[in-house]
Amino acid sequence: MLTTLKTVYTDTRAGDLAWALGREPLPALATLDLELSGAAVQLRLLGASHQVLLEEERGTCSETVACIPGSSTPLPLGVSKRVGEWEYEFAACVETLSRGQFTGRAQELLALVTEHPHGLAGVFPGIPHAFTAMLAQRHEGAVMWRTWHAYPQDGQLVATRTRVGVAGRLHVPTGTSTHVGDLV
């Protein structure tokens, strides 16, 4: 699903992103509710990036990656921790691309997410290739999502990968490639 976000694009940077677990739902500009084999997942586009809410019989999990004023937790390269009965794995990378590479990757990702039944993308009005995009799925007992945050003024693309699964049964492959073939 593709939507135009009804907000002004602020001049944020990849370095302004912060990561948090367990935050209450923040005001969203667009949402996509998914049912993934017993797991309720809500993908949320915020004016300052994304939030994912996961609810299952084992409990809840909330991930926020956004430009949050006053946040003291910058975007980590990786996190592995226990959340209730779940193991939570998060990885992020920032890629700086040439203008042509950035434009091509932005078009490719927006097309992919727009056509995916579990995808949500929001573009900012009047700023070509400024977007946040998300995809979710369930695979081998884990709920997974990928996100992309585009900063065209710097040619930067921030990609994140998250997997949440039953403790002791989650295996996360290494690497955080942002190539379309490496999606969730």
Short mmCIF file of N, CA and C in Angstrom, two decimals, residues 3-165:
data_model
loop_
_atom_site.label_atom_id
_atom_site.label_comp_id
_atom_site.label_asym_id
_atom_site.label_seq_id
_atom_site.Cartn_x
_atom_site.Cartn_y
_atom_site.Cartn_z
N THR A 3 0.96 5.45 0.26
CA THR A 3 0.20 6.61 0.68
C THR A 3 1.08 7.84 0.65
N THR A 4 0.46 8.99 0.40
CA THR A 4 1.16 10.25 0.52
C THR A 4 0.90 10.77 1.93
N LEU A 5 1.96 11.00 2.67
CA LEU A 5 1.84 11.42 4.06
C LEU A 5 1.41 12.88 4.13
N LYS A 6 0.46 13.15 4.96
CA LYS A 6 -0.07 14.51 5.09
C LYS A 6 0.71 15.24 6.17
N THR A 7 1.96 15.54 5.85
CA THR A 7 2.83 16.27 6.75
C THR A 7 3.95 16.90 5.94
N VAL A 8 4.59 17.86 6.49
CA VAL A 8 5.72 18.51 5.84
C VAL A 8 6.98 17.69 6.12
N TYR A 9 7.78 17.49 5.10
CA TYR A 9 9.05 16.79 5.27
C TYR A 9 10.02 17.73 5.98
N THR A 10 10.48 17.31 7.13
CA THR A 10 11.46 18.12 7.85
C THR A 10 12.85 17.66 7.45
N ASP A 11 13.79 18.53 7.57
CA ASP A 11 15.15 18.24 7.12
C ASP A 11 15.89 17.38 8.14
N THR A 12 15.41 16.14 8.31
CA THR A 12 16.06 15.21 9.22
C THR A 12 17.17 14.48 8.48
N ARG A 13 17.97 13.80 9.22
CA ARG A 13 19.10 13.05 8.67
C ARG A 13 19.08 11.64 9.26
N ALA A 14 19.76 10.74 8.58
CA ALA A 14 19.86 9.36 9.08
C ALA A 14 20.42 9.34 10.49
N GLY A 15 21.37 10.21 10.78
CA GLY A 15 21.99 10.27 12.10
C GLY A 15 21.05 10.73 13.20
N ASP A 16 19.87 11.27 12.83
CA ASP A 16 18.89 11.72 13.82
C ASP A 16 17.99 10.59 14.31
N LEU A 17 18.03 9.43 13.64
CA LEU A 17 17.15 8.32 14.02
C LEU A 17 17.57 7.73 15.37
N ALA A 18 16.58 7.40 16.15
CA ALA A 18 16.78 6.73 17.43
C ALA A 18 15.96 5.44 17.43
N TRP A 19 16.36 4.51 18.26
CA TRP A 19 15.69 3.21 18.36
C TRP A 19 15.16 3.05 19.79
N ALA A 20 13.97 2.45 19.90
CA ALA A 20 13.41 2.19 21.23
C ALA A 20 12.52 0.96 21.18
N LEU A 21 12.54 0.21 22.27
CA LEU A 21 11.61 -0.90 22.47
C LEU A 21 10.64 -0.51 23.57
N GLY A 22 9.39 -0.95 23.41
CA GLY A 22 8.42 -0.81 24.48
C GLY A 22 7.71 0.53 24.57
N ARG A 23 7.84 1.39 23.60
CA ARG A 23 7.14 2.67 23.64
C ARG A 23 5.65 2.47 23.37
N GLU A 24 4.86 3.30 23.97
CA GLU A 24 3.42 3.32 23.69
C GLU A 24 3.22 3.75 22.24
N PRO A 25 2.08 3.41 21.64
CA PRO A 25 1.81 3.85 20.27
C PRO A 25 1.89 5.38 20.15
N LEU A 26 2.64 5.81 19.14
CA LEU A 26 2.78 7.23 18.85
C LEU A 26 1.77 7.61 17.77
N PRO A 27 1.43 8.88 17.62
CA PRO A 27 0.49 9.28 16.56
C PRO A 27 1.02 8.85 15.19
N ALA A 28 0.18 8.18 14.43
CA ALA A 28 0.59 7.65 13.12
C ALA A 28 -0.11 8.42 12.00
N LEU A 29 0.62 8.56 10.89
CA LEU A 29 0.06 9.19 9.69
C LEU A 29 -0.59 8.15 8.79
N ALA A 30 -0.15 6.90 8.91
CA ALA A 30 -0.74 5.79 8.15
C ALA A 30 -0.44 4.50 8.89
N THR A 31 -1.38 3.54 8.82
CA THR A 31 -1.19 2.24 9.47
C THR A 31 -1.64 1.13 8.53
N LEU A 32 -1.10 -0.05 8.77
CA LEU A 32 -1.54 -1.25 8.08
C LEU A 32 -1.62 -2.35 9.13
N ASP A 33 -2.84 -2.89 9.34
CA ASP A 33 -3.06 -3.97 10.29
C ASP A 33 -2.97 -5.30 9.56
N LEU A 34 -2.15 -6.20 10.11
CA LEU A 34 -1.94 -7.51 9.50
C LEU A 34 -2.20 -8.60 10.52
N GLU A 35 -2.71 -9.73 10.04
CA GLU A 35 -2.85 -10.94 10.83
C GLU A 35 -1.90 -11.95 10.20
N LEU A 36 -0.85 -12.33 10.93
CA LEU A 36 0.17 -13.22 10.40
C LEU A 36 0.21 -14.49 11.23
N SER A 37 -0.63 -15.45 10.89
CA SER A 37 -0.67 -16.75 11.56
C SER A 37 -0.72 -16.61 13.08
N GLY A 38 -1.72 -15.91 13.57
CA GLY A 38 -1.91 -15.76 15.00
C GLY A 38 -1.22 -14.56 15.63
N ALA A 39 -0.47 -13.84 14.85
CA ALA A 39 0.19 -12.64 15.36
C ALA A 39 -0.47 -11.41 14.73
N ALA A 40 -0.88 -10.49 15.57
CA ALA A 40 -1.42 -9.22 15.08
C ALA A 40 -0.26 -8.24 14.99
N VAL A 41 -0.04 -7.72 13.80
CA VAL A 41 1.05 -6.78 13.55
C VAL A 41 0.45 -5.51 12.99
N GLN A 42 0.86 -4.39 13.55
CA GLN A 42 0.45 -3.10 13.00
C GLN A 42 1.70 -2.34 12.58
N LEU A 43 1.79 -2.07 11.28
CA LEU A 43 2.85 -1.24 10.73
C LEU A 43 2.36 0.20 10.81
N ARG A 44 3.19 1.09 11.35
CA ARG A 44 2.79 2.47 11.58
C ARG A 44 3.83 3.42 10.99
N LEU A 45 3.38 4.29 10.11
CA LEU A 45 4.25 5.33 9.58
C LEU A 45 4.05 6.58 10.43
N LEU A 46 5.13 7.07 10.98
CA LEU A 46 5.10 8.26 11.80
C LEU A 46 5.62 9.43 10.96
N GLY A 47 5.38 10.61 11.39
CA GLY A 47 5.94 11.77 10.68
C GLY A 47 7.45 11.75 10.71
N ALA A 48 8.01 11.04 11.68
CA ALA A 48 9.46 10.99 11.84
C ALA A 48 10.00 9.57 11.68
N SER A 49 9.32 8.69 11.04
CA SER A 49 9.76 7.35 10.63
C SER A 49 8.77 6.24 10.92
N HIS A 50 9.11 5.21 11.75
CA HIS A 50 8.19 4.07 11.87
C HIS A 50 8.06 3.54 13.29
N GLN A 51 6.97 2.78 13.46
CA GLN A 51 6.72 2.02 14.68
C GLN A 51 6.02 0.73 14.27
N VAL A 52 6.40 -0.38 14.89
CA VAL A 52 5.75 -1.66 14.66
C VAL A 52 5.23 -2.16 16.01
N LEU A 53 3.95 -2.53 16.02
CA LEU A 53 3.34 -3.10 17.21
C LEU A 53 3.01 -4.56 16.91
N LEU A 54 3.46 -5.45 17.77
CA LEU A 54 3.25 -6.89 17.61
C LEU A 54 2.51 -7.39 18.84
N GLU A 55 1.43 -8.13 18.60
CA GLU A 55 0.69 -8.73 19.71
C GLU A 55 0.40 -10.18 19.36
N GLU A 56 0.69 -11.05 20.31
CA GLU A 56 0.51 -12.48 20.12
C GLU A 56 0.17 -13.06 21.49
N GLU A 57 -0.21 -14.32 21.56
CA GLU A 57 -0.57 -14.91 22.85
C GLU A 57 0.56 -14.83 23.86
N ARG A 58 1.81 -14.78 23.40
CA ARG A 58 2.95 -14.70 24.31
C ARG A 58 3.18 -13.30 24.87
N GLY A 59 2.50 -12.31 24.32
CA GLY A 59 2.69 -10.94 24.80
C GLY A 59 2.74 -9.93 23.68
N THR A 60 3.32 -8.79 23.98
CA THR A 60 3.40 -7.70 23.01
C THR A 60 4.84 -7.22 22.88
N CYS A 61 5.09 -6.58 21.75
CA CYS A 61 6.39 -5.99 21.48
C CYS A 61 6.14 -4.72 20.66
N SER A 62 6.84 -3.67 20.99
CA SER A 62 6.72 -2.41 20.27
C SER A 62 8.11 -1.92 19.92
N GLU A 63 8.35 -1.71 18.62
CA GLU A 63 9.63 -1.19 18.14
C GLU A 63 9.39 0.17 17.51
N THR A 64 10.21 1.15 17.88
CA THR A 64 10.12 2.48 17.28
C THR A 64 11.49 2.88 16.77
N VAL A 65 11.54 3.27 15.52
CA VAL A 65 12.74 3.87 14.93
C VAL A 65 12.27 5.19 14.35
N ALA A 66 12.73 6.27 14.98
CA ALA A 66 12.22 7.58 14.59
C ALA A 66 13.13 8.68 15.10
N CYS A 67 12.93 9.87 14.59
CA CYS A 67 13.60 11.07 15.09
C CYS A 67 12.79 11.55 16.28
N ILE A 68 13.20 11.15 17.46
CA ILE A 68 12.45 11.41 18.68
C ILE A 68 13.20 12.47 19.49
N PRO A 69 12.64 13.66 19.62
CA PRO A 69 13.32 14.69 20.40
C PRO A 69 13.61 14.19 21.81
N GLY A 70 14.84 14.40 22.26
CA GLY A 70 15.21 14.01 23.61
C GLY A 70 15.59 12.56 23.78
N SER A 71 15.54 11.77 22.71
CA SER A 71 15.88 10.35 22.83
C SER A 71 17.38 10.21 23.04
N SER A 72 17.76 9.31 23.91
CA SER A 72 19.17 9.11 24.21
C SER A 72 19.71 7.81 23.63
N THR A 73 18.91 7.08 22.86
CA THR A 73 19.36 5.81 22.28
C THR A 73 19.47 5.95 20.77
N PRO A 74 20.67 6.19 20.26
CA PRO A 74 20.82 6.31 18.80
C PRO A 74 20.54 4.98 18.12
N LEU A 75 20.42 5.03 16.82
CA LEU A 75 20.14 3.82 16.04
C LEU A 75 21.34 2.87 16.14
N PRO A 76 21.15 1.69 16.75
CA PRO A 76 22.27 0.75 16.89
C PRO A 76 22.46 -0.05 15.60
N LEU A 77 23.66 -0.58 15.41
CA LEU A 77 23.91 -1.47 14.28
C LEU A 77 23.23 -2.81 14.50
N GLY A 78 23.13 -3.23 15.75
CA GLY A 78 22.48 -4.49 16.06
C GLY A 78 22.08 -4.58 17.51
N VAL A 79 21.00 -5.32 17.76
CA VAL A 79 20.51 -5.56 19.11
C VAL A 79 20.01 -7.00 19.15
N SER A 80 20.33 -7.70 20.22
CA SER A 80 19.80 -9.03 20.45
C SER A 80 19.43 -9.09 21.92
N LYS A 81 18.14 -9.28 22.20
CA LYS A 81 17.72 -9.31 23.60
C LYS A 81 16.46 -10.12 23.76
N ARG A 82 16.22 -10.48 24.99
CA ARG A 82 15.01 -11.22 25.35
C ARG A 82 13.92 -10.22 25.70
N VAL A 83 12.74 -10.41 25.13
CA VAL A 83 11.57 -9.59 25.42
C VAL A 83 10.46 -10.54 25.84
N GLY A 84 10.25 -10.69 27.14
CA GLY A 84 9.28 -11.67 27.62
C GLY A 84 9.70 -13.06 27.21
N GLU A 85 8.81 -13.77 26.52
CA GLU A 85 9.12 -15.12 26.04
C GLU A 85 9.79 -15.11 24.67
N TRP A 86 10.06 -13.94 24.12
CA TRP A 86 10.61 -13.82 22.78
C TRP A 86 12.08 -13.45 22.79
N GLU A 87 12.72 -13.82 21.70
CA GLU A 87 14.04 -13.29 21.39
C GLU A 87 13.82 -12.24 20.32
N TYR A 88 14.42 -11.10 20.51
CA TYR A 88 14.28 -9.96 19.61
C TYR A 88 15.64 -9.69 18.98
N GLU A 89 15.67 -9.64 17.66
CA GLU A 89 16.90 -9.35 16.92
C GLU A 89 16.64 -8.18 15.99
N PHE A 90 17.54 -7.19 16.03
CA PHE A 90 17.41 -5.98 15.22
C PHE A 90 18.77 -5.67 14.60
N ALA A 91 18.75 -5.26 13.35
CA ALA A 91 19.98 -4.82 12.68
C ALA A 91 19.64 -3.62 11.81
N ALA A 92 20.59 -2.71 11.69
CA ALA A 92 20.39 -1.51 10.87
C ALA A 92 21.68 -1.18 10.13
N CYS A 93 21.54 -0.58 8.98
CA CYS A 93 22.70 -0.06 8.27
C CYS A 93 22.30 1.20 7.52
N VAL A 94 23.26 2.07 7.33
CA VAL A 94 23.06 3.31 6.58
C VAL A 94 23.94 3.22 5.35
N GLU A 95 23.32 3.39 4.20
CA GLU A 95 24.04 3.32 2.94
C GLU A 95 23.98 4.69 2.26
N THR A 96 25.13 5.20 1.84
CA THR A 96 25.19 6.46 1.11
C THR A 96 25.39 6.13 -0.36
N LEU A 97 24.50 6.64 -1.20
CA LEU A 97 24.48 6.31 -2.62
C LEU A 97 24.65 7.57 -3.47
N SER A 98 25.13 7.38 -4.70
CA SER A 98 25.18 8.49 -5.64
C SER A 98 23.74 8.87 -6.00
N ARG A 99 23.53 10.03 -6.56
CA ARG A 99 22.17 10.48 -6.90
C ARG A 99 21.45 9.45 -7.80
N GLY A 100 22.14 8.95 -8.82
CA GLY A 100 21.52 7.97 -9.72
C GLY A 100 21.22 6.66 -9.02
N GLN A 101 22.15 6.18 -8.19
CA GLN A 101 21.92 4.95 -7.44
C GLN A 101 20.75 5.12 -6.47
N PHE A 102 20.72 6.26 -5.79
CA PHE A 102 19.67 6.52 -4.82
C PHE A 102 18.31 6.53 -5.51
N THR A 103 18.21 7.24 -6.63
CA THR A 103 16.93 7.32 -7.35
C THR A 103 16.48 5.93 -7.79
N GLY A 104 17.39 5.14 -8.34
CA GLY A 104 17.04 3.80 -8.78
C GLY A 104 16.58 2.91 -7.63
N ARG A 105 17.32 2.94 -6.52
CA ARG A 105 16.96 2.12 -5.36
C ARG A 105 15.63 2.56 -4.78
N ALA A 106 15.40 3.88 -4.71
CA ALA A 106 14.14 4.40 -4.17
C ALA A 106 12.96 3.91 -5.02
N GLN A 107 13.09 4.00 -6.32
CA GLN A 107 12.00 3.55 -7.20
C GLN A 107 11.77 2.05 -7.06
N GLU A 108 12.84 1.28 -6.97
CA GLU A 108 12.74 -0.16 -6.84
C GLU A 108 12.03 -0.54 -5.53
N LEU A 109 12.44 0.07 -4.42
CA LEU A 109 11.84 -0.26 -3.13
C LEU A 109 10.38 0.16 -3.05
N LEU A 110 10.07 1.35 -3.54
CA LEU A 110 8.68 1.81 -3.50
C LEU A 110 7.78 0.90 -4.33
N ALA A 111 8.25 0.48 -5.49
CA ALA A 111 7.46 -0.43 -6.33
C ALA A 111 7.25 -1.77 -5.61
N LEU A 112 8.30 -2.31 -5.03
CA LEU A 112 8.21 -3.59 -4.33
C LEU A 112 7.22 -3.52 -3.17
N VAL A 113 7.36 -2.51 -2.32
CA VAL A 113 6.51 -2.41 -1.13
C VAL A 113 5.07 -2.10 -1.51
N THR A 114 4.87 -1.26 -2.50
CA THR A 114 3.52 -0.91 -2.94
C THR A 114 2.75 -2.13 -3.41
N GLU A 115 3.43 -3.05 -4.08
CA GLU A 115 2.77 -4.22 -4.64
C GLU A 115 2.67 -5.39 -3.66
N HIS A 116 3.34 -5.31 -2.53
CA HIS A 116 3.37 -6.41 -1.57
C HIS A 116 2.13 -6.36 -0.67
N PRO A 117 1.44 -7.49 -0.43
CA PRO A 117 0.23 -7.47 0.40
C PRO A 117 0.49 -7.11 1.86
N HIS A 118 1.74 -7.22 2.32
CA HIS A 118 2.08 -6.88 3.70
C HIS A 118 3.02 -5.69 3.74
N GLY A 119 2.89 -4.80 2.74
CA GLY A 119 3.78 -3.65 2.65
C GLY A 119 3.04 -2.34 2.83
N LEU A 120 3.73 -1.38 3.42
CA LEU A 120 3.20 -0.03 3.62
C LEU A 120 4.33 0.95 3.32
N ALA A 121 4.06 1.91 2.47
CA ALA A 121 5.04 2.94 2.14
C ALA A 121 4.36 4.29 2.17
N GLY A 122 5.07 5.26 2.69
CA GLY A 122 4.57 6.63 2.73
C GLY A 122 5.59 7.56 2.11
N VAL A 123 5.13 8.38 1.18
CA VAL A 123 6.00 9.37 0.55
C VAL A 123 5.62 10.75 1.05
N PHE A 124 6.61 11.62 1.10
CA PHE A 124 6.36 12.98 1.56
C PHE A 124 6.06 13.86 0.36
N PRO A 125 5.01 14.68 0.43
CA PRO A 125 4.61 15.50 -0.72
C PRO A 125 5.68 16.51 -1.10
N GLY A 126 5.94 16.59 -2.39
CA GLY A 126 6.83 17.61 -2.93
C GLY A 126 8.32 17.31 -2.81
N ILE A 127 8.70 16.20 -2.20
CA ILE A 127 10.12 15.85 -2.05
C ILE A 127 10.33 14.49 -2.74
N PRO A 128 10.84 14.51 -3.97
CA PRO A 128 11.03 13.23 -4.68
C PRO A 128 11.92 12.27 -3.89
N HIS A 129 11.45 11.07 -3.76
CA HIS A 129 12.18 9.95 -3.15
C HIS A 129 12.41 10.09 -1.66
N ALA A 130 11.65 10.94 -0.97
CA ALA A 130 11.67 10.97 0.50
C ALA A 130 10.53 10.06 0.95
N PHE A 131 10.87 8.97 1.61
CA PHE A 131 9.84 8.00 1.98
C PHE A 131 10.28 7.15 3.17
N THR A 132 9.30 6.48 3.75
CA THR A 132 9.51 5.40 4.70
C THR A 132 8.70 4.23 4.18
N ALA A 133 9.30 3.04 4.15
CA ALA A 133 8.62 1.85 3.63
C ALA A 133 8.84 0.69 4.59
N MET A 134 7.83 -0.19 4.66
CA MET A 134 7.88 -1.32 5.59
C MET A 134 7.26 -2.56 4.96
N LEU A 135 7.82 -3.72 5.28
CA LEU A 135 7.27 -5.01 4.87
C LEU A 135 7.30 -5.94 6.08
N ALA A 136 6.29 -6.78 6.23
CA ALA A 136 6.26 -7.74 7.34
C ALA A 136 5.87 -9.12 6.82
N GLN A 137 6.29 -10.16 7.55
CA GLN A 137 5.86 -11.53 7.25
C GLN A 137 6.13 -12.40 8.45
N ARG A 138 5.55 -13.58 8.40
CA ARG A 138 5.82 -14.61 9.42
C ARG A 138 6.48 -15.76 8.70
N HIS A 139 7.55 -16.28 9.30
CA HIS A 139 8.29 -17.37 8.68
C HIS A 139 8.91 -18.22 9.77
N GLU A 140 8.66 -19.52 9.72
CA GLU A 140 9.24 -20.49 10.65
C GLU A 140 9.07 -20.04 12.11
N GLY A 141 7.86 -19.60 12.45
CA GLY A 141 7.55 -19.24 13.82
C GLY A 141 7.98 -17.85 14.25
N ALA A 142 8.69 -17.14 13.41
CA ALA A 142 9.14 -15.79 13.75
C ALA A 142 8.34 -14.76 12.96
N VAL A 143 8.15 -13.60 13.56
CA VAL A 143 7.57 -12.46 12.85
C VAL A 143 8.75 -11.57 12.48
N MET A 144 8.79 -11.16 11.21
CA MET A 144 9.91 -10.38 10.71
C MET A 144 9.40 -9.15 9.99
N TRP A 145 10.19 -8.09 10.05
CA TRP A 145 9.88 -6.91 9.24
C TRP A 145 11.16 -6.23 8.81
N ARG A 146 11.05 -5.58 7.67
CA ARG A 146 12.13 -4.76 7.10
C ARG A 146 11.59 -3.36 6.93
N THR A 147 12.45 -2.37 7.12
CA THR A 147 12.05 -0.99 6.89
C THR A 147 13.15 -0.27 6.13
N TRP A 148 12.74 0.77 5.41
CA TRP A 148 13.68 1.63 4.69
C TRP A 148 13.26 3.07 4.92
N HIS A 149 14.23 3.89 5.22
CA HIS A 149 14.01 5.31 5.46
C HIS A 149 14.92 6.07 4.51
N ALA A 150 14.34 6.87 3.64
CA ALA A 150 15.11 7.54 2.59
C ALA A 150 15.33 9.01 2.90
N TYR A 151 16.56 9.43 2.77
CA TYR A 151 16.95 10.83 2.98
C TYR A 151 17.62 11.33 1.71
N PRO A 152 16.81 11.80 0.74
CA PRO A 152 17.35 12.17 -0.57
C PRO A 152 18.35 13.32 -0.53
N GLN A 153 18.22 14.23 0.42
CA GLN A 153 19.12 15.37 0.47
C GLN A 153 20.57 14.94 0.72
N ASP A 154 20.76 13.78 1.35
CA ASP A 154 22.09 13.25 1.63
C ASP A 154 22.41 12.00 0.83
N GLY A 155 21.45 11.52 0.04
CA GLY A 155 21.64 10.27 -0.70
C GLY A 155 21.76 9.08 0.22
N GLN A 156 21.12 9.14 1.39
CA GLN A 156 21.25 8.06 2.36
C GLN A 156 19.96 7.24 2.46
N LEU A 157 20.16 5.94 2.59
CA LEU A 157 19.06 5.00 2.78
C LEU A 157 19.38 4.20 4.04
N VAL A 158 18.48 4.26 5.01
CA VAL A 158 18.64 3.49 6.24
C VAL A 158 17.75 2.26 6.12
N ALA A 159 18.33 1.09 6.28
CA ALA A 159 17.58 -0.16 6.22
C ALA A 159 17.64 -0.84 7.57
N THR A 160 16.50 -1.37 8.02
CA THR A 160 16.48 -2.13 9.27
C THR A 160 15.87 -3.50 9.00
N ARG A 161 16.26 -4.45 9.84
CA ARG A 161 15.72 -5.80 9.77
C ARG A 161 15.46 -6.26 11.19
N THR A 162 14.25 -6.76 11.45
CA THR A 162 13.88 -7.22 12.79
C THR A 162 13.25 -8.60 12.69
N ARG A 163 13.59 -9.45 13.67
CA ARG A 163 12.96 -10.76 13.81
C ARG A 163 12.62 -10.95 15.28
N VAL A 164 11.41 -11.42 15.51
CA VAL A 164 10.96 -11.70 16.87
C VAL A 164 10.42 -13.13 16.85
N GLY A 165 10.97 -13.99 17.71
CA GLY A 165 10.54 -15.37 17.73
C GLY A 165 10.63 -15.96 19.12
#
